[in-house]
Short mmCIF file of C-alpha atoms and ligand atoms in Angstrom, two decimals:
data_model
loop_
_atom_site.label_atom_id
_atom_site.label_comp_id
_atom_site.label_asym_id
_atom_site.label_seq_id
_atom_site.Cartn_x
_atom_site.Cartn_y
_atom_site.Cartn_z
CA UNK T 1284 16.15 26.96 6.30
CA UNK T 1285 19.07 25.75 4.14
CA UNK T 1286 19.02 22.05 3.32
CA UNK T 1287 22.27 20.09 3.85
CA UNK T 1288 23.40 17.61 1.16
CA UNK T 1289 21.12 14.58 1.03
CA UNK T 1290 22.24 11.13 2.05
CA UNK T 1291 19.87 8.46 0.78
CA UNK T 1292 19.23 5.26 2.71
CA UNK T 1293 19.99 2.47 0.24
CA UNK T 1294 17.77 -0.58 0.80
CA UNK T 1295 19.34 -2.55 -2.07
CA UNK T 1296 21.90 -1.83 -4.79
CA UNK T 1297 20.49 -4.22 -7.41
CA UNK T 1298 17.65 -3.46 -7.88
CA UNK T 1299 18.50 0.06 -6.74
CA UNK T 1300 16.09 1.08 -4.00
CA UNK T 1301 16.84 4.18 -1.96
CA UNK T 1302 15.01 6.90 -0.04
CA UNK T 1303 15.84 10.30 1.47
CA UNK T 1304 15.38 11.20 5.13
CA UNK T 1305 12.14 13.05 5.90
CA UNK T 1306 13.91 16.35 6.50
CA UNK T 1307 15.19 16.40 2.88
CA UNK T 1308 11.55 16.57 1.74
CA UNK T 1309 10.51 19.28 4.18
CA UNK T 1310 9.39 22.81 3.32
CA UNK T 1311 9.69 22.68 -0.45
CA UNK T 1312 7.07 22.16 -3.11
CA UNK T 1313 9.50 20.39 -5.43
CA UNK T 1314 11.80 17.61 -4.28
CA UNK T 1315 15.29 18.15 -5.69
CA UNK T 1316 16.52 15.32 -7.93
CA UNK T 1317 19.18 14.34 -5.37
CA UNK T 1318 16.46 13.78 -2.76
CA UNK T 1319 14.01 11.86 -4.95
CA UNK T 1320 13.51 8.20 -4.00
CA UNK T 1321 14.42 5.34 -6.35
CA UNK T 1322 12.19 2.32 -6.70
CA UNK T 1323 13.23 -0.46 -9.11
CA UNK T 1324 12.41 -4.11 -9.62
CA UNK T 1325 15.00 -5.24 -12.18
CA UNK T 1326 18.61 -5.88 -11.14
CA UNK T 1327 19.92 -3.93 -14.15
CA UNK T 1328 18.93 -0.33 -14.83
CA UNK T 1329 18.43 0.03 -18.59
CA UNK T 1330 19.93 3.02 -20.39
CA UNK T 1331 18.20 3.24 -23.76
CA UNK T 1332 20.05 5.29 -26.42
CA UNK T 1333 17.76 8.33 -26.93
CA UNK T 1334 18.83 8.64 -30.58
CA UNK T 1335 17.64 5.10 -31.35
CA UNK T 1336 14.80 4.88 -28.85
CA UNK T 1337 11.30 4.35 -30.21
CA UNK T 1338 7.88 4.02 -28.65
CA UNK T 1339 5.64 1.34 -30.14
CA UNK T 1340 1.88 1.97 -29.81
CA UNK T 1341 -0.19 -1.09 -30.68
CA UNK T 1342 -3.00 -3.42 -29.61
CA UNK T 1343 -6.60 -2.27 -30.07
CA UNK T 1344 -5.75 0.80 -32.13
CA UNK T 1345 -6.74 1.73 -35.67
CA UNK T 1346 -3.25 2.77 -36.80
CA UNK T 1347 -0.43 1.07 -34.85
CA UNK T 1348 2.57 3.40 -34.89
CA UNK T 1349 6.14 3.85 -33.78
CA UNK T 1350 7.37 7.24 -32.57
CA UNK T 1351 10.93 8.46 -32.19
CA UNK T 1352 11.72 11.00 -29.48
CA UNK T 1353 11.82 13.69 -32.16
CA UNK T 1354 8.42 12.65 -33.50
CA UNK T 1355 6.85 12.82 -30.03
CA UNK T 1356 8.26 16.32 -29.53
CA UNK T 1357 7.20 17.57 -32.97
CA UNK T 1358 3.79 15.96 -33.33
CA UNK T 1359 2.30 16.70 -29.91
CA UNK T 1360 1.85 19.77 -27.74
CA UNK T 1361 4.14 19.95 -24.75
CA UNK T 1362 2.60 19.86 -21.30
CA UNK T 1363 3.95 20.40 -17.77
CA UNK T 1364 2.45 19.25 -14.49
CA UNK T 1365 3.66 19.26 -10.87
CA UNK T 1366 2.96 15.76 -9.60
CA UNK T 1367 3.73 13.85 -6.41
CA UNK T 1368 4.80 10.23 -6.86
CA UNK T 1369 4.40 7.86 -3.96
CA UNK T 1370 5.30 4.19 -3.85
CA UNK T 1371 2.52 1.93 -2.56
CA UNK T 1372 5.21 0.51 -0.25
CA UNK T 1373 5.99 3.89 1.34
CA UNK T 1374 6.07 3.57 5.18
CA UNK T 1375 6.07 -0.23 4.96
CA UNK T 1376 8.47 -0.40 7.92
CA UNK T 1377 5.56 0.70 10.12
CA UNK T 1378 3.54 -2.31 8.96
CA UNK T 1379 6.51 -4.65 9.48
CA UNK T 1380 6.50 -3.63 13.16
CA UNK T 1381 3.00 -5.09 13.39
CA UNK T 1382 3.92 -8.41 11.75
CA UNK T 1383 6.82 -9.58 9.58
CA UNK T 1384 6.89 -8.81 5.85
CA UNK T 1385 9.65 -11.12 4.64
CA UNK T 1386 11.20 -10.31 1.26
CA UNK T 1387 9.63 -6.84 1.03
CA UNK T 1388 11.75 -3.67 0.90
CA UNK T 1389 11.41 -2.04 4.36
CA UNK T 1390 10.58 1.47 3.15
CA UNK T 1391 10.56 4.23 5.69
CA UNK T 1392 8.60 7.43 5.03
CA UNK T 1393 10.76 8.65 2.11
CA UNK T 1394 9.31 6.76 -0.86
CA UNK T 1395 7.47 9.90 -1.92
CA UNK T 1396 8.51 13.02 -3.79
CA UNK T 1397 7.18 15.83 -5.95
CA UNK T 1398 8.58 17.01 -9.29
CA UNK T 1399 7.66 19.24 -12.19
CA UNK T 1400 7.31 16.87 -15.13
CA UNK T 1401 7.25 17.93 -18.78
CA UNK T 1402 6.44 15.91 -21.86
CA UNK T 1403 3.38 15.17 -23.94
CA UNK T 1404 -0.02 13.82 -23.01
CA UNK T 1405 -0.56 10.07 -23.38
CA UNK T 1406 -4.11 10.98 -24.45
CA UNK T 1407 -2.81 12.90 -27.50
CA UNK T 1408 -0.74 9.91 -28.61
CA UNK T 1409 -3.69 7.55 -28.15
CA UNK T 1410 -5.95 9.87 -30.13
CA UNK T 1411 -3.41 9.99 -32.96
CA UNK T 1412 -3.45 6.19 -33.34
CA UNK T 1413 -7.21 5.87 -32.73
CA UNK T 1414 -8.47 3.65 -29.89
CA UNK T 1415 -10.82 0.88 -31.05
CA UNK T 1416 -14.25 0.34 -29.51
CA UNK T 1417 -14.24 -2.19 -26.66
CA UNK T 1418 -10.84 -1.19 -25.33
CA UNK T 1419 -10.72 -0.80 -21.54
CA UNK T 1420 -7.07 -0.73 -20.46
CA UNK T 1421 -3.69 0.55 -21.58
CA UNK T 1422 -0.61 -1.55 -20.88
CA UNK T 1423 2.68 0.29 -20.36
CA UNK T 1424 5.89 -1.69 -20.83
CA UNK T 1425 9.38 -0.62 -19.79
CA UNK T 1426 12.78 -1.68 -21.10
CA UNK T 1427 13.87 -3.25 -17.82
CA UNK T 1428 13.67 -7.01 -17.33
CA UNK T 1429 12.66 -8.22 -13.88
CA UNK T 1430 13.31 -11.67 -12.41
CA UNK T 1431 10.75 -11.77 -9.67
CA UNK T 1432 8.07 -13.90 -11.35
CA UNK T 1433 10.59 -16.74 -11.73
CA UNK T 1434 11.13 -16.16 -15.44
CA UNK T 1435 12.53 -12.93 -16.90
CA UNK T 1436 9.75 -10.50 -17.76
CA UNK T 1437 9.73 -6.85 -18.83
CA UNK T 1438 8.19 -4.50 -16.28
CA UNK T 1439 4.61 -4.03 -17.50
CA UNK T 1440 1.50 -2.73 -15.79
CA UNK T 1441 -1.66 -1.06 -17.00
CA UNK T 1442 -4.04 1.77 -16.25
CA UNK T 1443 -7.71 1.92 -17.19
CA UNK T 1444 -8.30 3.58 -20.57
CA UNK T 1445 -10.29 6.31 -18.86
CA UNK T 1446 -7.24 7.34 -16.79
CA UNK T 1447 -4.88 6.95 -19.77
CA UNK T 1448 -7.04 9.48 -21.64
CA UNK T 1449 -7.06 11.97 -18.75
CA UNK T 1450 -5.23 15.23 -19.53
CA UNK T 1451 -2.85 14.91 -16.54
CA UNK T 1452 -1.22 11.64 -17.63
CA UNK T 1453 2.14 12.39 -19.23
CA UNK T 1454 4.89 10.80 -21.25
CA UNK T 1455 7.64 12.82 -19.58
CA UNK T 1456 11.17 13.63 -20.70
CA UNK T 1457 11.95 16.31 -18.16
CA UNK T 1458 11.96 16.45 -14.34
CA UNK T 1459 12.26 19.77 -12.46
CA UNK T 1460 13.37 21.47 -15.68
CA UNK T 1461 16.29 19.06 -16.20
CA UNK T 1462 16.44 16.28 -18.75
CA UNK T 1463 14.82 13.22 -17.12
CA UNK T 1464 17.66 11.29 -15.40
CA UNK T 1465 18.22 7.72 -16.62
CA UNK T 1466 17.59 6.50 -13.07
CA UNK T 1467 14.09 7.97 -13.24
CA UNK T 1468 13.26 6.45 -16.62
CA UNK T 1469 14.91 8.38 -19.49
CA UNK T 1470 14.33 8.94 -22.25
CA UNK T 1471 10.58 8.70 -21.52
CA UNK T 1472 8.62 7.71 -18.45
CA UNK T 1473 4.91 7.73 -17.81
CA UNK T 1474 3.58 9.93 -14.99
CA UNK T 1475 0.14 8.88 -13.70
CA UNK T 1476 -0.90 11.57 -11.19
CA UNK T 1477 -2.95 10.43 -8.20
CA UNK T 1478 -2.10 6.75 -8.71
CA UNK T 1479 0.46 4.56 -6.97
CA UNK T 1480 4.00 5.04 -8.28
CA UNK T 1481 4.05 1.55 -9.78
CA UNK T 1482 1.85 2.74 -12.68
CA UNK T 1483 4.30 5.49 -13.68
CA UNK T 1484 6.39 3.22 -15.92
CA UNK T 1485 10.02 4.21 -16.51
CA UNK T 1486 12.06 3.55 -19.69
CA UNK T 1487 8.77 3.27 -21.57
CA UNK T 1488 9.02 1.25 -24.81
CA UNK T 1489 5.54 0.15 -25.62
CA UNK T 1490 1.94 1.23 -25.11
CA UNK T 1491 -0.62 -1.48 -25.83
CA UNK T 1492 -4.36 -0.82 -25.85
CA UNK T 1493 -6.33 -3.87 -24.66
CA UNK T 1494 -9.66 -5.09 -23.35
CA UNK T 1495 -8.23 -6.32 -20.04
CA UNK T 1496 -5.67 -5.25 -17.44
CA UNK T 1497 -2.03 -6.25 -17.89
CA UNK T 1498 -1.00 -9.83 -17.03
CA UNK T 1499 2.38 -8.51 -15.90
CA UNK T 1500 3.60 -9.67 -12.49
CA UNK T 1501 3.46 -6.17 -11.00
CA UNK T 1502 -0.19 -5.81 -11.93
CA UNK T 1503 -1.50 -9.38 -11.64
CA UNK T 1504 0.39 -10.53 -8.53
CA UNK T 1505 2.21 -7.63 -6.82
CA UNK T 1506 0.79 -4.19 -5.98
CA UNK T 1507 -2.47 -5.78 -4.92
CA UNK T 1508 -4.18 -5.38 -1.59
CA UNK T 1509 -4.80 -8.73 0.09
CA UNK T 1510 -6.82 -9.59 3.18
CA UNK T 1511 -4.48 -10.13 6.16
CA UNK T 1512 -4.86 -13.93 6.03
CA UNK T 1513 -4.36 -14.38 2.26
CA UNK T 1514 -1.16 -15.19 0.40
CA UNK T 1515 -0.23 -13.55 -2.89
CA UNK T 1516 -1.33 -15.34 -6.04
CA UNK T 1517 -2.16 -14.30 -9.59
CA UNK T 1518 -5.37 -12.27 -9.65
CA UNK T 1519 -5.92 -12.46 -5.88
CA UNK T 1520 -6.87 -9.31 -3.95
CA UNK T 1521 -7.53 -5.94 -5.53
CA UNK T 1522 -5.08 -4.06 -7.74
CA UNK T 1523 -3.96 -0.82 -6.11
CA UNK T 1524 -4.76 2.23 -8.21
CA UNK T 1525 -5.57 5.64 -6.75
CA UNK T 1526 -3.43 6.58 -3.73
CA UNK T 1527 -5.08 6.61 -0.27
CA UNK T 1528 -4.91 9.83 1.75
CA UNK T 1529 -1.61 10.04 3.62
CA UNK T 1530 0.52 12.55 5.50
CA UNK T 1531 3.74 12.86 7.41
CA UNK T 1532 5.62 15.12 9.76
CA UNK T 1533 8.80 16.07 7.89
CA UNK T 1534 10.53 18.45 10.30
CA UNK T 1535 11.85 18.54 12.96
CA UNK T 1536 13.36 15.09 12.43
CA UNK T 1537 12.01 12.13 14.39
CA UNK T 1538 13.98 12.01 17.65
CA UNK T 1539 15.23 15.60 17.31
CA UNK T 1540 16.19 17.67 20.33
CA UNK T 1541 14.58 21.12 20.28
CA UNK T 1542 14.32 23.93 22.81
CA UNK T 1543 11.09 23.90 24.86
CA UNK T 1544 8.47 26.42 23.79
CA UNK T 1545 7.10 27.35 20.37
CA UNK T 1546 8.25 24.87 17.72
CA UNK T 1547 7.37 24.97 14.05
CA UNK T 1548 6.36 21.51 12.84
CA UNK T 1549 5.94 20.96 9.10
CA UNK T 1550 4.89 18.13 6.84
CA UNK T 1551 3.03 17.10 3.73
CA UNK T 1552 -0.36 15.60 3.03
CA UNK T 1553 -1.38 13.84 -0.15
CA UNK T 1554 -4.82 12.83 -1.38
CA UNK T 1555 -5.21 10.20 -4.08
CA UNK T 1556 -7.15 9.91 -7.32
CA UNK T 1557 -8.79 13.22 -8.06
CA UNK T 1558 -9.35 14.06 -4.40
CA UNK T 1559 -7.67 16.97 -2.64
CA UNK T 1560 -6.40 17.47 0.90
CA UNK T 1561 -8.90 19.59 2.80
CA UNK T 1562 -7.60 19.46 6.38
CA UNK T 1563 -4.62 18.34 8.44
CA UNK T 1564 -4.93 17.79 12.19
CA UNK T 1565 -2.05 17.71 14.66
CA UNK T 1566 -2.11 16.20 18.14
CA UNK T 1567 0.36 16.08 21.02
CA UNK T 1568 -1.72 13.69 23.16
CA UNK T 1569 -1.87 10.73 20.80
CA UNK T 1570 -5.09 11.78 19.13
CA UNK T 1571 -7.26 12.56 22.15
CA UNK T 1572 -7.41 16.19 21.08
CA UNK T 1573 -6.48 17.77 17.75
CA UNK T 1574 -5.81 21.19 16.34
CA UNK T 1575 -5.81 22.20 12.74
CA UNK T 1576 -2.55 22.80 10.92
CA UNK T 1577 -2.15 25.65 8.40
CA UNK T 1578 -2.22 24.45 4.80
CA UNK T 1579 0.03 25.99 2.16
CA UNK T 1580 -1.44 26.54 -1.30
CA UNK T 1581 -1.02 23.47 -3.48
CA UNK T 1582 1.55 23.78 -6.29
CA UNK T 1583 -0.90 21.86 -8.50
CA UNK T 1584 -3.97 19.73 -7.97
CA UNK T 1585 -1.74 16.66 -8.43
CA UNK T 1586 0.87 17.63 -5.89
CA UNK T 1587 1.13 17.17 -2.17
CA UNK T 1588 0.01 19.91 0.15
CA UNK T 1589 2.57 21.22 2.62
CA UNK T 1590 1.31 22.12 6.09
CA UNK T 1591 2.73 23.65 9.23
CA UNK T 1592 1.73 24.17 12.85
CA UNK T 1593 3.32 25.99 15.74
CA UNK T 1594 3.30 23.76 18.81
CA UNK T 1595 4.16 24.86 22.31
CA UNK T 1596 6.35 22.01 23.52
CA UNK T 1597 6.74 21.46 27.28
CA UNK T 1598 10.16 20.29 28.49
CA UNK T 1599 10.53 16.54 28.00
CA UNK T 1600 9.38 14.15 25.30
CA UNK T 1601 6.36 14.86 23.11
CA UNK T 1602 4.98 12.60 20.42
CA UNK T 1603 3.58 14.65 17.55
CA UNK T 1604 0.81 12.96 15.60
CA UNK T 1605 -0.70 14.16 12.31
CA UNK T 1606 -3.54 12.99 10.12
CA UNK T 1607 -5.01 14.33 6.88
CA UNK T 1608 -8.55 14.43 5.54
CA UNK T 1609 -9.41 14.36 1.84
CA UNK T 1610 -12.27 15.94 -0.10
CA UNK T 1611 -14.34 12.74 0.16
CA UNK T 1612 -14.07 12.88 4.00
CA UNK T 1613 -11.52 10.09 3.89
CA UNK T 1614 -9.20 10.20 6.89
CA UNK T 1615 -6.11 8.27 7.87
CA UNK T 1616 -6.55 5.31 10.24
CA UNK T 1617 -4.96 5.59 13.70
CA UNK T 1618 -2.99 2.41 13.74
CA UNK T 1619 -0.91 0.42 11.22
CA UNK T 1620 -2.45 -2.80 12.63
CA UNK T 1621 -5.77 -1.72 11.10
CA UNK T 1622 -4.35 -1.75 7.58
CA UNK T 1623 -1.66 -4.48 7.78
CA UNK T 1624 -1.65 -6.63 4.63
CA UNK T 1625 0.64 -9.46 3.47
CA UNK T 1626 2.55 -7.42 0.84
CA UNK T 1627 2.84 -4.38 3.10
CA UNK T 1628 1.20 -1.70 0.97
CA UNK T 1629 -0.58 1.58 1.74
CA UNK T 1630 0.48 2.27 5.30
CA UNK T 1631 -1.45 5.48 5.69
CA UNK T 1632 -1.84 5.33 9.45
CA UNK T 1633 -1.31 8.53 11.45
CA UNK T 1634 2.15 10.05 11.16
CA UNK T 1635 4.09 10.00 14.43
CA UNK T 1636 7.40 11.60 15.37
CA UNK T 1637 8.98 12.00 18.78
CA UNK T 1638 10.56 15.30 19.81
CA UNK T 1639 12.69 15.94 22.89
CA UNK T 1640 12.43 19.45 24.30
CA UNK T 1641 15.52 20.12 26.38
N1 LIG C 3011 10.06 0.25 -15.89
C1 LIG C 3011 9.82 0.39 -14.58
N2 LIG C 3011 9.02 1.38 -14.19
C2 LIG C 3011 8.75 1.57 -12.88
C3 LIG C 3011 9.31 0.70 -11.89
C4 LIG C 3011 10.17 -0.34 -12.33
O1 LIG C 3011 10.72 -1.12 -11.54
N3 LIG C 3011 10.40 -0.45 -13.69
N4 LIG C 3011 8.99 0.90 -10.56
C5 LIG C 3011 7.73 1.59 -10.30
C6 LIG C 3011 7.49 1.96 -8.93
S1 LIG C 3011 6.93 0.71 -7.91
C7 LIG C 3011 7.59 3.25 -8.47
S2 LIG C 3011 7.11 3.66 -6.91
C8 LIG C 3011 8.11 4.32 -9.35
C9 LIG C 3011 9.36 4.93 -8.75
O2 LIG C 3011 9.87 5.93 -9.58
P1 LIG C 3011 11.29 6.58 -9.28
O3 LIG C 3011 12.32 5.48 -9.15
O4 LIG C 3011 11.56 7.51 -10.39
O5 LIG C 3011 11.13 7.31 -7.97
O6 LIG C 3011 8.44 3.84 -10.65
C10 LIG C 3011 7.59 2.85 -11.17
N5 LIG C 3011 7.94 2.59 -12.52
MO1 LIG C 3012 6.27 1.59 -6.01
#
């Protein structure tokens, strides 16, 4: 099916936050650049000059170093990986229907996308500088300055050293075979497969090896899972890392009118960490009975898995429900009320779209 031009829903212009409609993500392994969501925290998007850009690698390393773009390309082997990025706030609007989430971007289901990323491995860079004994975390700092903590602060978060050394974690300069767009973090962004999008730092400037997680606002305060009755504070709750199993129905569109009879329903499912999607179930009676969807082959172990099912729709309104299972037998919860949390993260409740057969 041909895809019409994509119109993004813009949640805010500064910071620029925008998402595609579900149908723009449907039926393709790679999300085109024009349909890829944008998630920013700073009011100004930086645009570092690639010719003068450098990456500083410091902290608990034997030989602190600075790399130009040319040095990264020459010194390290190139690597390409198809990876799905998903914001921890994806589908937040479904949580906001349960109880208000004031001040949080009301993401629909489009804060997710898959691209082919090329660059070099963070692990190779870390090996070149030599990680000191006792190091546990790697802080990643971008060039953008955010205002949310009250005082200006560069966007900085961290990943555990073990993940930073994993072969799938990239310093990427290319997206879907094109030069990485500035909006997505040029000249270099980090790509941390299997982890929430917040760890994939754009406009990377500095990599700091440390013996504790980052103190940055988006690690120490935001992107943490709080009990429903807690309020956000430094160090409270648990930092979100690996993605939780999630899925959606991408086509037909929610609310679409279709002819009665056989209807092809398609979607994606995504498992987090190093898990894989092993099954997707579809229901037309709100989860009383389920049938298995057909899974497409995965483009890579770090990418979403597309699925499809042919449903026989009776005339009238049918609600299509889908849920995915991962390789650790993790399954999506039925109801957003079960997972509601004060910052509105990780809504991985069953996907639901309504179709009208007329
Ligand atoms: N420097 C920097 N990196 C960042 C962010 C940011 O605001 N600044 N947002 C993060 C979040 S929360 C997500 S979900 C992804 C979004 O990447 P995209 O805008 O390329 O889709 O980037 C991450 N990296
Ligand atoms: Mo995010």
